[in-house]
Amino acid sequence: MLFDGKDRKELERLRKQEGRLPPGQSLTLKWPVLHYGSVPRFDPEHWDFRVYGLVQSPLRLSWDEFNALPRIQRTGDFHCVTRWSRFDNQWDGVAVREVLRRAHPRPEAAYVLVHGEQGFTANVPLADLDRDEAVLATHHDGQPLTPDHGYPLRLIVPHLYAWKSVKWLRGLEFLDCDAPGFWEQNGYHMYGDPWKEQRFSSQ
Ligand SMILES: Nc1nc2c(c(=O)[nH]1)N[C@H]1C(S)=C(S)[C@@H](COP(=O)(O)O)O[C@H]1N2
Ligand SMILES: [Mo]
């Protein structure tokens, strides 16, 4: 990677914030774009966000209804399994907990299959979504997400590898058992803790 002098200084400063870079990762100031398939077009007329499966109150929100929910801001680091990490990302959006409160997961709900556009999925334990830092994000560093980065909505689960942070988010499906999502079916780890380097399922 090439950096100009200013970037190099900034990188050195960040690297010194010891303990923030998980093993096997390197820091980037850029924000790489990574996904399978093409960037979907946003159609506000037909877009919805659905919360379903093992919940007492299933939700189906239009784009306007989603944007009427109370909003939060969180700052967090982002770790991709392909070994780059980006620090101090500011996410604006709706707390995942806001949605959990409204949907009332049933006692037997233990896992969530996160659904993106075009059939993309990722599996996350419910306990890992029921965290203060988990965001349904519409904005990054003060700007609406760009189409590449998941506009209009993406999940952010900063304590797991970033493949769990589904772009072009459309729904959360509550399940009683763990079912592999897209990358998990293709060899990635079922959980994906960057601090334990849980990259592949063979581990
Ligand atoms: N819908 C969807 N979301 C996705 C992916 C994908 O292929 N499809 N890839 C994941 C992976 S592997 C990473 S590292 C992050 C990258 O997010 P970024 O492109 O905004 O950096 O998105 C995640 N979310
Ligand atoms: Mo990734």
PDB file of C-alpha atoms and ligand atoms in Angstrom:
ATOM      1  CA  MET A   1       0.000   0.000   0.000  1.00  0.00           C
ATOM      2  CA  LEU A   2       1.174   3.528  -0.755  1.00  0.00           C
ATOM      3  CA  PHE A   3       0.796   6.373   1.712  1.00  0.00           C
ATOM      4  CA  ASP A   4       1.801  10.009   1.512  1.00  0.00           C
ATOM      5  CA  GLY A   5       3.714  11.534   4.431  1.00  0.00           C
ATOM      6  CA  LYS A   6       0.619  12.670   6.280  1.00  0.00           C
ATOM      7  CA  ASP A   7      -1.013   9.258   6.039  1.00  0.00           C
ATOM      8  CA  ARG A   8       2.176   7.569   7.263  1.00  0.00           C
ATOM      9  CA  LYS A   9       2.212   9.763  10.379  1.00  0.00           C
ATOM     10  CA  GLU A  10      -1.465   9.100  11.035  1.00  0.00           C
ATOM     11  CA  LEU A  11      -0.912   5.370  10.647  1.00  0.00           C
ATOM     12  CA  GLU A  12       1.973   5.438  13.129  1.00  0.00           C
ATOM     13  CA  ARG A  13      -0.175   7.353  15.612  1.00  0.00           C
ATOM     14  CA  LEU A  14      -3.014   4.865  15.313  1.00  0.00           C
ATOM     15  CA  ARG A  15      -0.739   1.842  15.512  1.00  0.00           C
ATOM     16  CA  LYS A  16       0.572   3.063  18.822  1.00  0.00           C
ATOM     17  CA  GLN A  17      -2.892   2.809  20.315  1.00  0.00           C
ATOM     18  CA  GLU A  18      -1.878  -0.569  21.551  1.00  0.00           C
ATOM     19  CA  GLY A  19      -4.292  -3.431  21.791  1.00  0.00           C
ATOM     20  CA  ARG A  20      -6.722  -2.259  19.145  1.00  0.00           C
ATOM     21  CA  LEU A  21      -5.373  -4.253  16.226  1.00  0.00           C
ATOM     22  CA  PRO A  22      -6.421  -7.933  16.327  1.00  0.00           C
ATOM     23  CA  PRO A  23      -3.744 -10.544  15.499  1.00  0.00           C
ATOM     24  CA  GLY A  24      -2.857 -10.909  11.811  1.00  0.00           C
ATOM     25  CA  GLN A  25      -4.519  -7.618  10.828  1.00  0.00           C
ATOM     26  CA  SER A  26      -2.972  -4.455   9.336  1.00  0.00           C
ATOM     27  CA  LEU A  27      -4.321  -0.992   9.610  1.00  0.00           C
ATOM     28  CA  THR A  28      -5.680   0.956   6.662  1.00  0.00           C
ATOM     29  CA  LEU A  29      -6.821   4.572   6.430  1.00  0.00           C
ATOM     30  CA  LYS A  30      -8.649   3.919   3.194  1.00  0.00           C
ATOM     31  CA  TRP A  31     -11.958   2.148   3.249  1.00  0.00           C
ATOM     32  CA  PRO A  32     -11.779  -0.840   0.890  1.00  0.00           C
ATOM     33  CA  VAL A  33     -14.957  -2.114  -0.766  1.00  0.00           C
ATOM     34  CA  LEU A  34     -15.528  -5.839  -0.437  1.00  0.00           C
ATOM     35  CA  HIS A  35     -18.526  -7.951  -1.371  1.00  0.00           C
ATOM     36  CA  TYR A  36     -19.749 -10.804  -3.512  1.00  0.00           C
ATOM     37  CA  GLY A  37     -21.837  -9.898  -6.558  1.00  0.00           C
ATOM     38  CA  SER A  38     -23.054  -6.567  -7.846  1.00  0.00           C
ATOM     39  CA  VAL A  39     -24.193  -3.389  -6.095  1.00  0.00           C
ATOM     40  CA  PRO A  40     -28.004  -3.480  -5.876  1.00  0.00           C
ATOM     41  CA  ARG A  41     -30.140  -0.485  -6.825  1.00  0.00           C
ATOM     42  CA  PHE A  42     -32.189   1.100  -4.030  1.00  0.00           C
ATOM     43  CA  ASP A  43     -35.898   1.330  -4.796  1.00  0.00           C
ATOM     44  CA  PRO A  44     -37.583   3.230  -1.931  1.00  0.00           C
ATOM     45  CA  GLU A  45     -41.058   2.304  -3.245  1.00  0.00           C
ATOM     46  CA  HIS A  46     -40.527  -1.414  -2.750  1.00  0.00           C
ATOM     47  CA  TRP A  47     -37.811  -1.479  -0.086  1.00  0.00           C
ATOM     48  CA  ASP A  48     -38.761  -2.914   3.281  1.00  0.00           C
ATOM     49  CA  PHE A  49     -36.997  -4.023   6.423  1.00  0.00           C
ATOM     50  CA  ARG A  50     -38.438  -7.180   7.950  1.00  0.00           C
ATOM     51  CA  VAL A  51     -37.998  -8.738  11.371  1.00  0.00           C
ATOM     52  CA  TYR A  52     -39.481 -12.226  11.442  1.00  0.00           C
ATOM     53  CA  GLY A  53     -39.173 -15.835  12.539  1.00  0.00           C
ATOM     54  CA  LEU A  54     -39.165 -16.504  16.284  1.00  0.00           C
ATOM     55  CA  VAL A  55     -40.431 -13.073  17.395  1.00  0.00           C
ATOM     56  CA  GLN A  56     -43.699 -12.167  19.117  1.00  0.00           C
ATOM     57  CA  SER A  57     -44.218  -9.005  17.039  1.00  0.00           C
ATOM     58  CA  PRO A  58     -42.934  -9.360  13.477  1.00  0.00           C
ATOM     59  CA  LEU A  59     -42.061  -6.027  11.838  1.00  0.00           C
ATOM     60  CA  ARG A  60     -42.222  -4.835   8.281  1.00  0.00           C
ATOM     61  CA  LEU A  61     -41.046  -1.254   7.932  1.00  0.00           C
ATOM     62  CA  SER A  62     -40.997   0.947   4.853  1.00  0.00           C
ATOM     63  CA  TRP A  63     -38.016   3.245   4.304  1.00  0.00           C
ATOM     64  CA  ASP A  64     -39.978   6.169   5.793  1.00  0.00           C
ATOM     65  CA  GLU A  65     -41.059   4.101   8.797  1.00  0.00           C
ATOM     66  CA  PHE A  66     -37.506   2.918   9.372  1.00  0.00           C
ATOM     67  CA  ASN A  67     -36.232   6.495   9.319  1.00  0.00           C
ATOM     68  CA  ALA A  68     -38.820   7.540  11.911  1.00  0.00           C
ATOM     69  CA  LEU A  69     -37.199   5.249  14.534  1.00  0.00           C
ATOM     70  CA  PRO A  70     -35.039   6.861  17.252  1.00  0.00           C
ATOM     71  CA  ARG A  71     -31.420   7.259  16.154  1.00  0.00           C
ATOM     72  CA  ILE A  72     -28.039   6.669  17.757  1.00  0.00           C
ATOM     73  CA  GLN A  73     -24.374   7.233  16.910  1.00  0.00           C
ATOM     74  CA  ARG A  74     -21.541   4.814  17.653  1.00  0.00           C
ATOM     75  CA  THR A  75     -17.828   4.854  16.876  1.00  0.00           C
ATOM     76  CA  GLY A  76     -16.006   1.586  16.347  1.00  0.00           C
ATOM     77  CA  ASP A  77     -13.270  -0.358  14.592  1.00  0.00           C
ATOM     78  CA  PHE A  78     -13.905  -2.594  11.587  1.00  0.00           C
ATOM     79  CA  HIS A  79     -11.942  -5.802  10.939  1.00  0.00           C
ATOM     80  CA  CYS A  80     -12.110  -7.661   7.614  1.00  0.00           C
ATOM     81  CA  VAL A  81     -11.089 -11.306   7.466  1.00  0.00           C
ATOM     82  CA  THR A  82      -8.889 -10.442   4.449  1.00  0.00           C
ATOM     83  CA  ARG A  83      -6.624  -8.785   7.074  1.00  0.00           C
ATOM     84  CA  TRP A  84      -7.361  -5.069   6.918  1.00  0.00           C
ATOM     85  CA  SER A  85      -8.753  -3.098   9.837  1.00  0.00           C
ATOM     86  CA  ARG A  86     -10.108   0.435   9.874  1.00  0.00           C
ATOM     87  CA  PHE A  87     -10.287   2.342  13.159  1.00  0.00           C
ATOM     88  CA  ASP A  88     -12.758   4.940  14.465  1.00  0.00           C
ATOM     89  CA  ASN A  89     -15.626   4.570  12.050  1.00  0.00           C
ATOM     90  CA  GLN A  90     -18.581   6.695  13.040  1.00  0.00           C
ATOM     91  CA  TRP A  91     -21.914   5.022  12.373  1.00  0.00           C
ATOM     92  CA  ASP A  92     -25.303   6.730  12.529  1.00  0.00           C
ATOM     93  CA  GLY A  93     -28.504   4.784  12.438  1.00  0.00           C
ATOM     94  CA  VAL A  94     -30.879   2.795  14.607  1.00  0.00           C
ATOM     95  CA  ALA A  95     -29.738   0.622  17.516  1.00  0.00           C
ATOM     96  CA  VAL A  96     -30.271  -3.070  16.872  1.00  0.00           C
ATOM     97  CA  ARG A  97     -31.625  -3.103  20.434  1.00  0.00           C
ATOM     98  CA  GLU A  98     -34.326  -0.627  19.387  1.00  0.00           C
ATOM     99  CA  VAL A  99     -35.624  -3.187  16.930  1.00  0.00           C
ATOM    100  CA  LEU A 100     -35.248  -6.085  19.397  1.00  0.00           C
ATOM    101  CA  ARG A 101     -37.369  -4.174  21.917  1.00  0.00           C
ATOM    102  CA  ARG A 102     -40.124  -3.759  19.360  1.00  0.00           C
ATOM    103  CA  ALA A 103     -40.054  -7.285  17.929  1.00  0.00           C
ATOM    104  CA  HIS A 104     -39.812  -9.209  21.248  1.00  0.00           C
ATOM    105  CA  PRO A 105     -37.760 -12.290  20.304  1.00  0.00           C
ATOM    106  CA  ARG A 106     -39.318 -15.474  21.681  1.00  0.00           C
ATOM    107  CA  PRO A 107     -37.441 -17.287  24.471  1.00  0.00           C
ATOM    108  CA  GLU A 108     -36.322 -20.009  22.049  1.00  0.00           C
ATOM    109  CA  ALA A 109     -34.753 -17.519  19.604  1.00  0.00           C
ATOM    110  CA  ALA A 110     -30.981 -17.914  19.918  1.00  0.00           C
ATOM    111  CA  TYR A 111     -29.617 -17.081  16.441  1.00  0.00           C
ATOM    112  CA  VAL A 112     -30.306 -14.541  13.753  1.00  0.00           C
ATOM    113  CA  LEU A 113     -29.915 -15.059  10.033  1.00  0.00           C
ATOM    114  CA  VAL A 114     -29.208 -11.593   8.654  1.00  0.00           C
ATOM    115  CA  HIS A 115     -30.569 -11.049   5.144  1.00  0.00           C
ATOM    116  CA  GLY A 116     -29.206  -8.649   2.541  1.00  0.00           C
ATOM    117  CA  GLU A 117     -30.321  -7.958  -1.027  1.00  0.00           C
ATOM    118  CA  GLN A 118     -29.889 -10.685  -3.638  1.00  0.00           C
ATOM    119  CA  GLY A 119     -30.092 -13.525  -1.111  1.00  0.00           C
ATOM    120  CA  PHE A 120     -26.926 -12.632   0.801  1.00  0.00           C
ATOM    121  CA  THR A 121     -27.020 -13.930   4.388  1.00  0.00           C
ATOM    122  CA  ALA A 122     -24.844 -14.051   7.512  1.00  0.00           C
ATOM    123  CA  ASN A 123     -25.523 -15.885  10.773  1.00  0.00           C
ATOM    124  CA  VAL A 124     -24.983 -14.180  14.124  1.00  0.00           C
ATOM    125  CA  PRO A 125     -25.951 -15.367  17.616  1.00  0.00           C
ATOM    126  CA  LEU A 126     -28.744 -13.213  19.062  1.00  0.00           C
ATOM    127  CA  ALA A 127     -26.526 -12.349  22.047  1.00  0.00           C
ATOM    128  CA  ASP A 128     -24.032 -10.745  19.634  1.00  0.00           C
ATOM    129  CA  LEU A 129     -26.704  -8.484  18.148  1.00  0.00           C
ATOM    130  CA  ASP A 130     -28.131  -7.608  21.554  1.00  0.00           C
ATOM    131  CA  ARG A 131     -25.191  -5.299  22.271  1.00  0.00           C
ATOM    132  CA  ASP A 132     -24.962  -1.556  22.707  1.00  0.00           C
ATOM    133  CA  GLU A 133     -22.583  -1.109  19.767  1.00  0.00           C
ATOM    134  CA  ALA A 134     -24.636  -3.041  17.182  1.00  0.00           C
ATOM    135  CA  VAL A 135     -26.117  -0.569  14.684  1.00  0.00           C
ATOM    136  CA  LEU A 136     -28.460  -0.626  11.705  1.00  0.00           C
ATOM    137  CA  ALA A 137     -26.394   2.044   9.992  1.00  0.00           C
ATOM    138  CA  THR A 138     -27.468   4.564   7.377  1.00  0.00           C
ATOM    139  CA  HIS A 139     -24.448   6.910   7.657  1.00  0.00           C
ATOM    140  CA  HIS A 140     -20.658   6.569   7.936  1.00  0.00           C
ATOM    141  CA  ASP A 141     -18.506   9.447   9.193  1.00  0.00           C
ATOM    142  CA  GLY A 142     -21.430  11.841   8.818  1.00  0.00           C
ATOM    143  CA  GLN A 143     -22.347  10.960   5.231  1.00  0.00           C
ATOM    144  CA  PRO A 144     -25.048   8.627   3.906  1.00  0.00           C
ATOM    145  CA  LEU A 145     -23.530   5.249   3.008  1.00  0.00           C
ATOM    146  CA  THR A 146     -22.376   5.119  -0.588  1.00  0.00           C
ATOM    147  CA  PRO A 147     -23.954   2.421  -2.800  1.00  0.00           C
ATOM    148  CA  ASP A 148     -20.689   0.393  -2.580  1.00  0.00           C
ATOM    149  CA  HIS A 149     -20.766   0.390   1.202  1.00  0.00           C
ATOM    150  CA  GLY A 150     -24.365  -0.734   1.587  1.00  0.00           C
ATOM    151  CA  TYR A 151     -26.693   2.210   0.909  1.00  0.00           C
ATOM    152  CA  PRO A 152     -29.323   2.633   2.160  1.00  0.00           C
ATOM    153  CA  LEU A 153     -28.824   0.367   5.190  1.00  0.00           C
ATOM    154  CA  ARG A 154     -26.246  -2.015   6.579  1.00  0.00           C
ATOM    155  CA  LEU A 155     -25.700  -3.911   9.772  1.00  0.00           C
ATOM    156  CA  ILE A 156     -22.658  -3.092  11.900  1.00  0.00           C
ATOM    157  CA  VAL A 157     -21.444  -5.719  14.376  1.00  0.00           C
ATOM    158  CA  PRO A 158     -17.996  -4.327  15.164  1.00  0.00           C
ATOM    159  CA  HIS A 159     -16.749  -7.096  17.471  1.00  0.00           C
ATOM    160  CA  LEU A 160     -17.006  -9.777  14.752  1.00  0.00           C
ATOM    161  CA  TYR A 161     -15.238  -9.964  11.367  1.00  0.00           C
ATOM    162  CA  ALA A 162     -16.848  -7.564   8.938  1.00  0.00           C
ATOM    163  CA  TRP A 163     -18.470 -10.221   6.728  1.00  0.00           C
ATOM    164  CA  LYS A 164     -21.142 -10.346   9.461  1.00  0.00           C
ATOM    165  CA  SER A 165     -21.819  -6.612   8.874  1.00  0.00           C
ATOM    166  CA  VAL A 166     -24.273  -7.220   6.049  1.00  0.00           C
ATOM    167  CA  LYS A 167     -24.591  -4.475   3.418  1.00  0.00           C
ATOM    168  CA  TRP A 168     -27.910  -3.678   1.683  1.00  0.00           C
ATOM    169  CA  LEU A 169     -29.703  -5.034   4.737  1.00  0.00           C
ATOM    170  CA  ARG A 170     -33.316  -6.167   4.308  1.00  0.00           C
ATOM    171  CA  GLY A 171     -34.160  -8.356   7.259  1.00  0.00           C
ATOM    172  CA  LEU A 172     -33.423 -10.204  10.464  1.00  0.00           C
ATOM    173  CA  GLU A 173     -34.750 -13.767  10.790  1.00  0.00           C
ATOM    174  CA  PHE A 174     -34.839 -15.225  14.294  1.00  0.00           C
ATOM    175  CA  LEU A 175     -34.074 -18.941  14.631  1.00  0.00           C
ATOM    176  CA  ASP A 176     -33.605 -21.501  17.373  1.00  0.00           C
ATOM    177  CA  CYS A 177     -30.518 -23.051  15.749  1.00  0.00           C
ATOM    178  CA  ASP A 178     -27.401 -21.778  13.987  1.00  0.00           C
ATOM    179  CA  ALA A 179     -27.659 -21.954  10.173  1.00  0.00           C
ATOM    180  CA  PRO A 180     -24.629 -20.968   8.038  1.00  0.00           C
ATOM    181  CA  GLY A 181     -24.939 -17.827   5.923  1.00  0.00           C
ATOM    182  CA  PHE A 182     -23.311 -17.104   2.556  1.00  0.00           C
ATOM    183  CA  TRP A 183     -19.635 -16.844   3.533  1.00  0.00           C
ATOM    184  CA  GLU A 184     -20.057 -19.473   6.245  1.00  0.00           C
ATOM    185  CA  GLN A 185     -21.249 -21.943   3.579  1.00  0.00           C
ATOM    186  CA  ASN A 186     -18.125 -21.016   1.643  1.00  0.00           C
ATOM    187  CA  GLY A 187     -15.613 -21.932   4.341  1.00  0.00           C
ATOM    188  CA  TYR A 188     -15.698 -19.009   6.742  1.00  0.00           C
ATOM    189  CA  HIS A 189     -16.046 -19.533  10.478  1.00  0.00           C
ATOM    190  CA  MET A 190     -19.547 -19.820  11.989  1.00  0.00           C
ATOM    191  CA  TYR A 191     -18.746 -17.162  14.637  1.00  0.00           C
ATOM    192  CA  GLY A 192     -15.797 -15.048  13.375  1.00  0.00           C
ATOM    193  CA  ASP A 193     -14.100 -13.514  16.415  1.00  0.00           C
ATOM    194  CA  PRO A 194     -11.186 -11.394  15.092  1.00  0.00           C
ATOM    195  CA  TRP A 195      -9.388 -11.555  18.454  1.00  0.00           C
ATOM    196  CA  LYS A 196      -9.282 -15.364  18.212  1.00  0.00           C
ATOM    197  CA  GLU A 197      -8.578 -15.259  14.448  1.00  0.00           C
ATOM    198  CA  GLN A 198     -11.660 -17.355  13.737  1.00  0.00           C
ATOM    199  CA  ARG A 199     -11.299 -16.942   9.982  1.00  0.00           C
ATOM    200  CA  PHE A 200     -12.138 -20.337   8.521  1.00  0.00           C
ATOM    201  CA  SER A 201     -14.414 -23.217   9.517  1.00  0.00           C
ATOM    202  CA  SER A 202     -11.484 -25.645   9.456  1.00  0.00           C
ATOM    203  CA  GLN A 203     -10.192 -23.934  12.613  1.00  0.00           C
TER     204      GLN A 203
HETATM  205  N1  LIG B   1     -24.625  -7.930   1.246  1.00  0.00           N
HETATM  206  C1  LIG B   1     -23.328  -8.159   1.488  1.00  0.00           C
HETATM  207  N2  LIG B   1     -22.785  -7.630   2.603  1.00  0.00           N
HETATM  208  C2  LIG B   1     -21.472  -7.834   2.873  1.00  0.00           C
HETATM  209  C3  LIG B   1     -20.650  -8.595   2.036  1.00  0.00           C
HETATM  210  C4  LIG B   1     -21.254  -9.161   0.850  1.00  0.00           C
HETATM  211  O1  LIG B   1     -20.620  -9.885   0.073  1.00  0.00           O
HETATM  212  N3  LIG B   1     -22.593  -8.893   0.625  1.00  0.00           N
HETATM  213  N4  LIG B   1     -19.323  -8.781   2.329  1.00  0.00           N
HETATM  214  C5  LIG B   1     -18.899  -8.575   3.714  1.00  0.00           C
HETATM  215  C6  LIG B   1     -17.471  -8.420   3.861  1.00  0.00           C
HETATM  216  S1  LIG B   1     -16.534  -9.780   3.581  1.00  0.00           S
HETATM  217  C7  LIG B   1     -16.885  -7.268   4.331  1.00  0.00           C
HETATM  218  S2  LIG B   1     -15.232  -7.179   4.693  1.00  0.00           S
HETATM  219  C8  LIG B   1     -17.660  -6.040   4.506  1.00  0.00           C
HETATM  220  C9  LIG B   1     -16.991  -4.945   3.732  1.00  0.00           C
HETATM  221  O2  LIG B   1     -17.689  -3.764   3.876  1.00  0.00           O
HETATM  222  P1  LIG B   1     -17.218  -2.531   3.010  1.00  0.00           P
HETATM  223  O3  LIG B   1     -17.236  -2.944   1.562  1.00  0.00           O
HETATM  224  O4  LIG B   1     -18.148  -1.438   3.334  1.00  0.00           O
HETATM  225  O5  LIG B   1     -15.797  -2.229   3.454  1.00  0.00           O
HETATM  226  O6  LIG B   1     -18.990  -6.180   4.040  1.00  0.00           O
HETATM  227  C10 LIG B   1     -19.600  -7.393   4.385  1.00  0.00           C
HETATM  228  N5  LIG B   1     -20.981  -7.289   4.005  1.00  0.00           N
HETATM  229 MO    MO B   2     -14.419  -9.286   4.640  1.00  0.00          MO
END
